[in-house]
Amino acid sequence: MYDVIVRGGLVVDGSGAPGYLGDVAVQDGKIVAVGQITGDALRFVEAEGRIVAPGFIDPHTHFDVQLLWDGAAKPALEHGITCVVPGNCSLSLAPLRAADRQQVIGMFQQIEEMPPAAFTEAFEWTWEDFAGYRAAIEKSLSINVAPLVGHSVIRLWVMGPHAQERAADAGEISAMQDMLRECLDAGAVGLSTSFVDVDENGRPVPSRFAQFEELDALSAVLGEYGRMLQIVPEFYAIDITIARIDQLAELSLKHNIPTTFSPVFDSTATPDNVARTVARVEEQFSRGARVWPQMQTRPIDISFSLLRPSLFFARLPRWVRILRQPLEQRIAALRDPETVAKMVADTGPDGGERMMGRLVVRGGDGAPVELTGRTLSDIAKDRGEVTALALINLSLEHGLDVALLSANAGHEVTDRIGPMLAHPLVHIGASDGGAHLASFSTYGDTGYLFSEFVRKSGALSLEQAVAKLTAETADIWGLKDRGRLEAGKAADIVIFDAATIGRGEERPAFDMPGNGMRYVRAATGIDTVLVNGQVAYAGGQYSEARAGVVCV
Amino acid sequence: MALSLQRRFVTPGPGETVEEIADRALPDQDQGAAVDAIRSWNLHIFAMRRPPGLLLGSDVVFIEPPIG
């Protein structure tokens, strides 16, 4: 008697091999048989007319804090994701002394656009070390987690305030190595670092003060365990990205470790950048280095209102400072003619037309219905104002609750992106799941891969797409028990309709702690998701199963 | 597959200044000219960063202009 038999689906097993009609039997959280299965089971999951695939793995997320109150990392799980990798970009929530929490919250707020309430209202801080964090999330996981530990927090732990001031000395580097070993022993899947991020005061994050020798020493520890080094390179400059690829290759070869960098975006403004990136990656792989570029599937769409700071204003520090103020002060600043004149001037001699003219009113908020779908450029002309001033005044007239969408701001040309995603050395990831909450939905990239690049453009076969999200990702990250439908592997299984799987419409939700807003997408075409043999999601509903584990 | 030629770069040593990098990386050039050249080849450090010119241990500092 099996626990579960998934019956009669098209088995796409993650290997890239053609799918075939068959069944999958599950016992004690593991797959025990795949093929034509005749035995009995406590539960049958009917999959006729559906695809049966390994659960998807999302290798670039920031669910570190959400996992403390939501063990399903909603809505990631309903999009077929059964394993997430949090702790990217040098930031994790352990190891972290109580006295340093506020500083790291500020970094998450700045870099990942997470509201402070997410860190203060929904859970109790019970840990400082990595094992303690692991224990805190493991209490109610519905999804599997392979957490990275952040270089910045390790540096902060060892060096205190000097972490954002100077190079480490030999003793401090040795202490960081010891701390990294402790984290890896406690279940970290690797180390993340960043070369681009700044904290809420504009100061580079601690990892950026590290000499290459420090990263080399930490990579030596990763080599003892064979675990991953993830970095955020200066993705806006191709020559620097290539320099980072070469540094990663050196570390990969010297310490025999896998490395990955993200994001890698396509832009028609710099149409050769991805090709140059991939060409360098090919050269380094040919030497034996493992340097995996991570590419997201979705276009860059950014939504925002003046109710909260946004990534959209990243190049306008005055706007960021003003939008970070409490609501009353923010409104007062936006009503002050002298301040507004400076803000408008910041947007350029055209009054922000080039930067903001293409913005479209999203609707569904405080904006008048008749403005929905119109561009800010048109609205500004009607109002007789320059574009940036129209944005400010329109927002003020409606309590700042006017959401605008900057659509297709890059990485949006399907015929260009498809072949890139299909490249054998391009690692599909970089969703940023759980971050940038009020700027865009970081959920649904998996569905978008199937709807846009399998069904619509045909850039990848169904089997290729599944392999990219499952076995290939598991192999890259060394997740030995995941990613394939074969006997002995963990029973992480997703059952979906190949004709309808998609990412759903983006919509605002107010389900963050403190009634915080985020953009989400509800999955389409996903029938059932099993995590370690238990049904975690079926028929549009999350179950009470808590079978997720920390899975290194 | 041989590695193709890419821009040469160095990383700053602990507390190293741009003048010291110029002396180390471009020893045959006049220091002032070398510093000016390094500044112009590294706008990510000397123009885009706040404060401009703050050198970090992890920085990539190019010591030649873009290739081609």
Coordinates of C-alpha atoms in Angstrom, one line a residue, chain A:
Chain A
M1 CA 0.0 0.0 0.0
Y2 CA 1.5 3.3 -1.2
D3 CA 0.7 6.6 0.5
V4 CA 0.0 8.3 -2.8
I5 CA -0.3 7.3 -6.4
V6 CA -0.4 10.1 -9.0
R7 CA -2.2 8.4 -11.8
G8 CA -2.4 8.6 -15.5
G9 CA -0.5 11.8 -16.3
L10 CA 2.1 12.7 -18.9
V11 CA 5.2 12.1 -16.8
V12 CA 7.9 14.8 -17.6
D13 CA 10.5 13.6 -15.2
G14 CA 12.9 16.5 -15.2
S15 CA 15.7 14.8 -17.2
G16 CA 14.7 16.5 -20.4
A17 CA 13.6 13.2 -21.9
P18 CA 10.2 13.0 -23.8
G19 CA 7.2 12.7 -21.5
Y20 CA 5.3 9.4 -21.3
L21 CA 2.0 8.3 -19.9
G22 CA 2.5 6.8 -16.4
D23 CA 2.0 6.9 -12.7
V24 CA 4.2 8.0 -9.8
A25 CA 4.0 6.1 -6.4
V26 CA 5.0 7.8 -3.2
Q27 CA 5.8 6.3 0.2
D28 CA 7.1 8.0 3.3
G29 CA 7.8 11.3 1.5
K30 CA 9.8 9.6 -1.3
I31 CA 9.1 8.5 -4.8
V32 CA 9.3 4.8 -4.8
A33 CA 8.2 3.9 -8.4
V34 CA 7.5 5.6 -11.7
G35 CA 5.8 3.9 -14.6
Q36 CA 2.7 1.7 -14.9
I37 CA 1.8 1.1 -11.2
T38 CA -0.9 -1.4 -10.2
G39 CA -0.7 -1.3 -6.4
D40 CA -3.2 0.3 -4.0
A41 CA -2.7 3.6 -2.2
L42 CA -4.2 5.6 0.6
R43 CA -4.8 8.4 -1.8
F44 CA -5.0 8.7 -5.6
V45 CA -4.3 11.9 -7.4
E46 CA -5.8 11.8 -10.8
A47 CA -3.6 13.4 -13.5
E48 CA -5.2 12.4 -16.7
G49 CA -4.7 15.1 -19.4
R50 CA -2.2 16.8 -17.1
I51 CA 1.6 17.0 -16.9
V52 CA 3.3 15.4 -13.9
A53 CA 6.6 17.0 -13.2
P54 CA 9.1 17.4 -10.3
G55 CA 8.4 20.4 -8.2
F56 CA 10.0 23.6 -9.4
I57 CA 13.0 25.1 -7.6
D58 CA 13.4 28.9 -7.3
P59 CA 17.0 29.7 -6.8
H60 CA 16.8 33.4 -6.1
T61 CA 14.4 34.6 -3.5
H62 CA 14.2 36.8 -0.4
F63 CA 11.6 34.8 1.6
D64 CA 13.8 35.0 4.7
V65 CA 11.3 36.9 6.7
Q66 CA 8.0 35.7 5.2
L67 CA 8.9 32.1 6.0
L68 CA 8.6 33.0 9.7
W69 CA 4.9 33.6 9.4
D70 CA 4.0 31.9 6.1
G71 CA 5.6 28.5 5.6
A72 CA 4.2 28.2 2.1
A73 CA 5.9 31.3 0.9
K74 CA 2.6 32.2 -0.7
P75 CA 1.9 32.4 -3.5
A76 CA 5.1 30.8 -4.7
L77 CA 3.9 27.3 -3.8
E78 CA 0.7 27.5 -5.9
H79 CA 2.9 28.4 -8.9
G80 CA 4.4 24.9 -8.6
I81 CA 7.5 25.9 -6.6
T82 CA 8.4 23.3 -4.0
C83 CA 11.8 24.6 -3.0
V84 CA 13.0 28.2 -2.5
V85 CA 16.5 29.6 -2.0
P86 CA 16.4 32.7 0.3
G87 CA 19.4 34.6 1.6
N88 CA 20.5 36.0 -1.7
C89 CA 22.4 39.2 -2.3
S90 CA 24.5 39.1 0.9
L91 CA 21.5 39.4 3.2
S92 CA 20.1 36.8 5.5
L93 CA 18.5 36.9 8.9
A94 CA 21.2 34.9 10.6
P95 CA 23.8 35.0 12.0
L96 CA 22.5 38.3 13.5
R97 CA 22.9 39.7 16.9
A98 CA 19.9 41.3 18.5
A99 CA 21.7 44.6 18.6
D100 CA 22.2 44.5 14.8
R101 CA 18.7 43.6 13.8
Q102 CA 17.6 47.1 13.0
Q103 CA 20.5 47.7 10.8
V104 CA 19.8 44.6 8.7
I105 CA 16.1 45.4 8.6
G106 CA 17.1 48.7 7.1
M107 CA 19.1 46.9 4.4
F108 CA 16.2 44.7 3.6
Q109 CA 14.0 47.7 3.4
Q110 CA 16.3 49.6 1.1
I111 CA 17.5 46.7 -1.2
E112 CA 14.5 44.4 -1.2
E113 CA 11.8 46.9 -0.7
M114 CA 10.3 45.2 2.3
P115 CA 8.2 47.2 4.9
P116 CA 9.6 47.4 8.4
A117 CA 6.4 45.9 9.8
A118 CA 7.2 42.6 8.1
F119 CA 10.1 42.3 10.6
T120 CA 8.4 43.5 13.7
E121 CA 4.7 42.5 13.8
A122 CA 4.3 38.9 12.7
F123 CA 6.8 36.8 14.7
E124 CA 9.1 36.8 17.6
W125 CA 12.9 37.0 17.2
T126 CA 14.1 33.9 19.0
W127 CA 17.5 33.4 17.4
E128 CA 20.9 34.9 16.7
D129 CA 22.7 32.0 15.0
F130 CA 21.9 30.2 11.8
A131 CA 20.8 27.0 13.6
G132 CA 18.3 29.1 15.6
Y133 CA 16.9 30.7 12.4
R134 CA 16.6 27.3 10.8
A135 CA 14.7 26.0 13.9
A136 CA 12.4 29.1 13.8
I137 CA 11.3 28.5 10.1
E138 CA 11.2 24.8 10.3
K139 CA 8.3 24.9 12.8
S140 CA 5.7 25.2 10.0
L141 CA 7.2 24.8 6.6
S142 CA 4.9 23.8 3.7
I143 CA 7.6 24.4 1.1
N144 CA 11.2 23.3 1.1
V145 CA 14.0 25.8 1.8
A146 CA 17.6 25.8 0.8
P147 CA 18.9 28.9 2.5
L148 CA 22.0 30.9 1.7
V149 CA 23.8 32.8 4.4
G150 CA 24.7 36.4 3.6
H151 CA 28.3 37.7 3.5
S152 CA 27.2 41.1 4.8
V153 CA 25.6 39.6 8.0
I154 CA 28.6 37.3 8.6
R155 CA 30.9 40.4 8.3
L156 CA 28.6 42.3 10.6
W157 CA 28.7 39.5 13.2
V158 CA 32.5 39.4 13.2
M159 CA 33.5 43.0 12.7
G160 CA 30.5 45.0 14.1
P161 CA 30.4 48.6 12.8
H162 CA 33.8 48.1 11.2
A163 CA 32.1 45.8 8.7
Q164 CA 31.0 48.9 6.7
E165 CA 34.3 50.8 7.1
R166 CA 37.4 48.8 6.2
A167 CA 39.1 45.6 5.1
A168 CA 39.2 42.7 7.5
D169 CA 42.4 41.6 9.1
A170 CA 43.6 38.0 9.2
G171 CA 42.0 37.3 12.5
E172 CA 38.7 38.6 11.4
I173 CA 38.8 36.6 8.1
S174 CA 39.5 33.5 10.1
A175 CA 36.6 34.3 12.4
M176 CA 34.4 34.7 9.3
Q177 CA 35.5 31.4 8.0
D178 CA 34.6 29.7 11.3
M179 CA 31.2 31.4 11.2
L180 CA 30.6 30.3 7.7
R181 CA 31.4 26.7 8.6
E182 CA 29.0 26.9 11.5
C183 CA 26.2 28.1 9.1
L184 CA 27.0 25.4 6.5
D185 CA 26.9 22.8 9.2
A186 CA 23.5 24.2 10.3
G187 CA 22.1 23.8 6.8
A188 CA 23.1 26.8 4.6
V189 CA 23.3 25.9 1.0
G190 CA 26.0 28.4 0.3
L191 CA 27.1 32.0 0.7
S192 CA 25.8 35.1 -1.0
T193 CA 27.5 38.4 -1.6
S194 CA 26.8 41.7 -3.3
F195 CA 29.0 44.2 -5.2
V196 CA 26.2 46.8 -5.8
D197 CA 23.9 47.2 -2.9
V198 CA 23.7 50.1 -0.4
D199 CA 21.9 50.4 2.9
E200 CA 19.1 52.8 3.8
N201 CA 21.6 55.5 4.3
G202 CA 23.2 55.0 0.9
R203 CA 26.3 53.4 2.5
P204 CA 27.6 50.3 0.6
V205 CA 26.6 47.1 2.4
P206 CA 29.3 45.3 4.4
S207 CA 30.2 42.7 1.7
R208 CA 31.4 45.5 -0.6
F209 CA 34.2 46.4 1.9
A210 CA 35.7 42.9 1.5
Q211 CA 39.0 42.4 -0.3
F212 CA 39.0 39.7 -2.9
E213 CA 41.3 37.8 -0.5
E214 CA 38.4 37.7 2.0
L215 CA 36.1 36.3 -0.6
D216 CA 38.8 33.8 -1.6
A217 CA 39.1 32.7 2.1
L218 CA 35.3 32.2 2.4
S219 CA 35.2 30.3 -0.9
A220 CA 37.8 28.0 0.5
V221 CA 35.3 27.1 3.2
L222 CA 32.6 26.6 0.6
G223 CA 35.0 24.3 -1.2
E224 CA 35.2 22.1 2.0
Y225 CA 31.5 21.5 1.6
G226 CA 31.2 21.9 -2.2
R227 CA 28.6 24.6 -1.8
M228 CA 27.4 27.6 -3.8
L229 CA 28.7 31.1 -4.0
Q230 CA 26.0 33.6 -5.3
I231 CA 26.8 37.2 -6.2
V232 CA 25.1 40.3 -7.5
P233 CA 27.5 41.9 -10.0
E234 CA 27.3 45.4 -11.4
F235 CA 24.8 44.2 -14.0
Y236 CA 24.4 47.7 -15.5
A237 CA 28.0 47.6 -16.9
I238 CA 29.0 44.7 -19.2
D239 CA 32.8 45.1 -18.7
I240 CA 32.4 44.9 -14.9
T241 CA 30.1 41.9 -15.2
I242 CA 32.7 40.1 -17.3
A243 CA 35.3 41.0 -14.7
R244 CA 33.1 39.4 -12.0
I245 CA 32.6 36.3 -14.2
D246 CA 36.4 36.0 -14.3
Q247 CA 36.7 36.4 -10.5
L248 CA 34.0 33.8 -10.0
A249 CA 35.7 31.4 -12.4
E250 CA 39.0 31.8 -10.5
L251 CA 37.2 30.9 -7.2
S252 CA 35.3 28.1 -8.8
L253 CA 38.4 26.5 -10.3
K254 CA 40.6 27.1 -7.2
H255 CA 38.0 25.7 -4.7
N256 CA 35.9 23.4 -6.9
I257 CA 32.7 25.2 -6.1
P258 CA 29.7 26.2 -8.2
T259 CA 29.0 29.9 -8.5
T260 CA 26.1 31.9 -9.9
F261 CA 25.4 35.5 -10.6
S262 CA 22.2 37.4 -11.0
P263 CA 20.5 39.3 -12.5
V264 CA 21.2 39.1 -16.2
F265 CA 18.8 41.3 -18.2
D266 CA 18.3 41.8 -21.9
S267 CA 17.9 45.3 -23.1
T268 CA 17.4 46.5 -26.6
A269 CA 19.4 49.6 -25.6
T270 CA 22.5 47.4 -25.1
P271 CA 21.6 44.5 -27.3
D272 CA 25.0 42.7 -27.2
N273 CA 25.3 42.5 -23.5
V274 CA 23.7 39.1 -22.9
A275 CA 25.6 37.6 -25.8
R276 CA 28.9 38.9 -24.4
T277 CA 28.0 37.7 -21.0
V278 CA 27.2 34.2 -22.2
A279 CA 30.2 34.1 -24.5
R280 CA 32.5 34.7 -21.4
V281 CA 30.6 32.1 -19.4
E282 CA 31.1 29.6 -22.3
E283 CA 34.8 30.4 -22.2
Q284 CA 35.1 29.9 -18.5
F285 CA 33.0 26.7 -18.5
S286 CA 35.4 25.3 -21.2
R287 CA 38.2 25.7 -18.6
G288 CA 36.2 23.7 -16.1
A289 CA 34.8 26.6 -14.1
R290 CA 31.2 26.7 -13.0
V291 CA 29.8 30.2 -13.4
W292 CA 26.0 30.1 -13.9
P293 CA 24.3 33.2 -15.1
Q294 CA 20.7 33.5 -13.7
M295 CA 18.1 35.0 -16.0
Q296 CA 14.5 35.8 -15.1
T297 CA 11.7 34.9 -17.5
R298 CA 9.4 37.9 -16.9
P299 CA 9.8 41.4 -18.4
I300 CA 10.7 44.3 -16.1
D301 CA 7.4 45.9 -15.1
I302 CA 7.5 48.3 -12.2
S303 CA 4.4 49.7 -10.4
F304 CA 4.4 52.4 -7.8
S305 CA 2.5 55.2 -6.1
L306 CA 3.7 58.0 -3.9
L307 CA 2.3 56.2 -0.9
R308 CA 5.6 54.4 -0.5
P309 CA 9.2 54.4 -1.8
S310 CA 9.8 52.5 -5.0
L311 CA 12.6 51.1 -7.0
F312 CA 11.3 53.4 -9.8
F313 CA 12.9 56.3 -8.1
A314 CA 16.3 54.7 -7.5
R315 CA 18.1 57.4 -9.5
L316 CA 16.3 60.2 -7.8
P317 CA 17.7 60.3 -4.2
R318 CA 15.6 63.4 -3.3
W319 CA 12.4 61.6 -4.2
V320 CA 13.5 58.6 -2.3
R321 CA 14.2 60.7 0.8
I322 CA 10.8 62.4 0.6
L323 CA 8.9 59.3 0.0
R324 CA 10.5 57.6 3.0
Q325 CA 9.0 60.2 5.3
P326 CA 5.9 59.6 7.4
L327 CA 2.7 60.3 5.4
E328 CA 2.0 63.7 6.9
Q329 CA 5.5 65.0 6.4
R330 CA 5.6 63.5 2.9
I331 CA 2.4 65.3 1.9
A332 CA 3.7 68.5 3.4
A333 CA 6.9 68.2 1.3
L334 CA 4.9 67.4 -1.8
R335 CA 2.8 70.6 -1.2
D336 CA 5.8 72.8 -0.7
P337 CA 6.5 74.6 -4.0
E338 CA 10.2 75.0 -3.4
T339 CA 10.6 71.3 -2.7
V340 CA 8.5 70.3 -5.7
A341 CA 10.5 72.6 -8.0
K342 CA 13.6 70.8 -6.9
M343 CA 12.0 67.4 -7.4
V344 CA 10.8 68.3 -10.9
A345 CA 14.3 69.7 -11.7
D346 CA 15.8 66.4 -10.6
T347 CA 13.9 64.6 -13.4
G348 CA 15.6 66.5 -16.2
P349 CA 15.2 69.5 -18.4
D350 CA 12.1 68.0 -20.0
G351 CA 10.2 68.0 -16.7
G352 CA 10.3 64.2 -16.4
E353 CA 8.7 63.5 -19.8
R354 CA 11.3 61.0 -20.9
M355 CA 11.5 59.3 -17.5
M356 CA 7.8 59.3 -16.7
G357 CA 5.8 60.0 -19.8
R358 CA 5.1 56.4 -20.6
L359 CA 3.8 55.6 -17.2
V360 CA 0.2 54.3 -17.3
V361 CA -2.4 54.7 -14.6
R362 CA -3.2 51.2 -13.3
G363 CA -6.6 51.8 -11.8
G364 CA -8.4 50.0 -9.0
D365 CA -7.1 52.6 -6.5
G366 CA -7.8 56.2 -5.6
A367 CA -7.4 57.4 -9.2
P368 CA -10.5 58.5 -11.2
V369 CA -11.7 55.5 -13.3
E370 CA -11.5 57.6 -16.5
L371 CA -7.8 57.9 -16.1
T372 CA -7.2 54.1 -16.0
G373 CA -5.0 53.1 -18.9
R374 CA -4.0 56.6 -19.9
T375 CA -0.3 57.7 -20.0
L376 CA 1.0 60.3 -17.7
S377 CA 2.2 62.2 -20.7
D378 CA -1.3 62.6 -22.0
I379 CA -2.7 63.5 -18.5
A380 CA 0.1 66.1 -18.1
K381 CA -0.8 67.7 -21.4
D382 CA -4.5 67.9 -20.4
R383 CA -3.5 69.4 -17.1
G384 CA -1.1 71.9 -18.7
E385 CA 1.7 70.7 -16.4
V386 CA 5.1 69.1 -17.0
T387 CA 5.0 65.4 -16.4
A388 CA 6.7 65.1 -13.0
L389 CA 4.5 67.9 -11.7
A390 CA 1.4 66.1 -13.0
L391 CA 2.4 63.0 -11.2
I392 CA 2.8 64.9 -7.9
N393 CA -0.3 66.9 -8.2
L394 CA -2.5 64.0 -9.4
S395 CA -1.3 62.0 -6.5
L396 CA -1.9 64.7 -4.0
E397 CA -5.5 65.1 -5.3
H398 CA -6.2 61.5 -4.5
G399 CA -4.4 60.9 -1.2
L400 CA -1.3 59.7 -3.0
D401 CA -3.2 56.5 -3.9
V402 CA -2.6 56.6 -7.6
A403 CA -0.7 53.6 -8.9
L404 CA 1.3 53.9 -12.1
L405 CA 2.8 51.1 -14.2
S406 CA 6.1 51.3 -16.0
A407 CA 5.6 48.4 -18.3
N408 CA 8.2 46.6 -20.4
A409 CA 11.1 48.6 -19.0
G410 CA 13.5 45.9 -20.3
H411 CA 13.9 42.2 -20.9
E412 CA 10.5 42.2 -22.7
V413 CA 11.2 41.0 -26.3
T414 CA 10.1 37.4 -26.3
D415 CA 11.9 36.4 -29.5
R416 CA 15.2 37.6 -28.0
I417 CA 14.7 36.2 -24.5
G418 CA 13.5 32.7 -25.6
P419 CA 16.8 31.6 -27.1
M420 CA 18.7 33.0 -24.2
L421 CA 16.6 31.1 -21.7
A422 CA 17.1 27.9 -23.8
H423 CA 20.9 28.2 -23.7
P424 CA 22.3 25.2 -21.9
L425 CA 24.4 27.4 -19.6
V426 CA 21.7 29.9 -18.7
H427 CA 20.2 29.1 -15.3
I428 CA 16.6 30.2 -15.0
G429 CA 16.0 32.1 -11.8
A430 CA 16.3 35.6 -10.4
S431 CA 12.6 35.9 -9.5
D432 CA 13.4 37.9 -6.3
G433 CA 10.4 36.1 -4.8
G434 CA 9.3 37.8 -1.6
A435 CA 11.0 41.1 -2.3
H436 CA 10.2 44.4 -4.1
L437 CA 6.7 43.9 -2.8
A438 CA 5.1 47.2 -3.9
S439 CA 7.0 47.4 -7.2
F440 CA 6.0 44.2 -9.0
S441 CA 4.9 40.7 -8.5
T442 CA 7.8 38.3 -8.0
Y443 CA 5.6 35.3 -8.3
G444 CA 4.5 33.4 -11.5
D445 CA 7.8 33.4 -13.4
T446 CA 7.5 29.6 -13.8
G447 CA 4.0 29.9 -15.3
Y448 CA 5.3 32.6 -17.6
L449 CA 8.1 30.3 -18.9
F450 CA 5.5 27.8 -20.1
S451 CA 2.9 30.3 -21.4
E452 CA 5.3 32.6 -23.2
F453 CA 8.3 30.5 -24.1
V454 CA 6.8 27.0 -24.5
R455 CA 3.3 27.6 -25.8
K456 CA 3.6 31.0 -27.5
S457 CA 7.1 31.2 -29.0
G458 CA 8.2 27.6 -28.8
A459 CA 11.7 28.6 -27.8
L460 CA 11.8 25.7 -25.4
S461 CA 10.0 22.3 -25.4
L462 CA 7.9 21.4 -22.5
E463 CA 10.5 18.9 -21.4
Q464 CA 13.3 21.5 -21.7
A465 CA 11.4 24.0 -19.6
V466 CA 10.7 21.4 -16.9
A467 CA 14.3 20.3 -16.9
K468 CA 15.5 23.9 -16.5
L469 CA 13.2 24.5 -13.4
T470 CA 13.9 21.1 -11.8
A471 CA 16.8 18.7 -12.5
E472 CA 19.2 21.3 -13.9
T473 CA 18.6 23.6 -11.0
A474 CA 19.0 20.8 -8.5
D475 CA 22.3 19.7 -10.1
I476 CA 23.6 23.3 -10.2
W477 CA 22.9 23.7 -6.5
G478 CA 23.8 20.2 -5.4
L479 CA 20.3 19.4 -4.2
K480 CA 20.8 15.7 -4.6
D481 CA 17.4 14.5 -3.5
R482 CA 15.4 16.9 -5.6
G483 CA 14.5 17.8 -9.2
R484 CA 13.7 14.4 -10.7
L485 CA 10.8 12.0 -10.8
E486 CA 12.7 8.8 -10.0
A487 CA 12.7 6.3 -7.3
G488 CA 14.5 7.4 -4.2
K489 CA 14.0 11.2 -4.8
A490 CA 11.9 13.4 -2.5
A491 CA 8.3 13.4 -3.6
D492 CA 8.1 17.0 -4.7
I493 CA 5.6 16.9 -7.5
V494 CA 3.6 19.4 -9.5
I495 CA 0.6 18.5 -11.7
F496 CA -0.4 21.1 -14.2
D497 CA -2.3 21.7 -17.4
A498 CA 0.2 22.5 -20.2
A499 CA -2.5 24.3 -22.1
T500 CA -3.4 26.8 -19.4
I501 CA -0.4 27.1 -17.0
G502 CA 0.4 30.8 -16.7
R503 CA 1.3 33.5 -14.2
G504 CA -2.1 35.1 -13.8
E505 CA -2.9 38.8 -13.6
E506 CA -0.9 41.0 -11.3
R507 CA -3.1 42.5 -8.6
P508 CA -2.4 44.3 -5.3
A509 CA -3.0 42.3 -2.1
F510 CA -3.0 43.7 1.5
D511 CA -1.8 40.6 3.3
M512 CA 1.5 41.6 4.6
P513 CA 2.0 42.3 8.3
G514 CA 0.5 45.7 9.3
N515 CA -1.9 45.4 6.3
G516 CA 1.1 46.0 4.1
M517 CA 0.5 46.0 0.3
R518 CA 2.3 43.8 -2.2
Y519 CA 1.6 42.8 -5.8
V520 CA 0.8 39.1 -6.4
R521 CA -0.3 36.8 -9.1
A522 CA -2.6 33.8 -8.6
A523 CA -1.4 30.7 -10.5
T524 CA -3.4 29.4 -13.5
G525 CA -3.2 25.8 -14.7
I526 CA -1.7 24.3 -11.6
D527 CA -3.8 21.5 -10.2
T528 CA -1.9 20.0 -7.4
V529 CA 1.4 20.4 -5.6
L530 CA 3.0 17.7 -3.4
V531 CA 5.8 18.5 -1.1
N532 CA 7.7 15.6 0.4
G533 CA 4.8 13.3 -0.5
Q534 CA 2.0 15.4 1.0
V535 CA -0.5 17.5 -0.9
A536 CA 0.3 21.1 -0.1
Y537 CA -1.9 22.7 -2.7
A538 CA -4.9 21.4 -4.7
G539 CA -7.9 22.7 -6.4
G540 CA -7.0 26.3 -5.7
Q541 CA -6.6 25.7 -1.9
Y542 CA -3.6 25.4 0.4
S543 CA -3.7 22.4 2.7
E544 CA -2.7 22.1 6.3
A545 CA 0.2 19.9 5.4
R546 CA 3.5 21.1 6.8
A547 CA 5.9 18.7 5.1
G548 CA 8.5 21.2 4.0
V549 CA 12.1 20.9 5.2
V550 CA 15.4 22.6 5.0
C551 CA 16.9 20.6 2.2
V552 CA 20.6 20.8 1.7

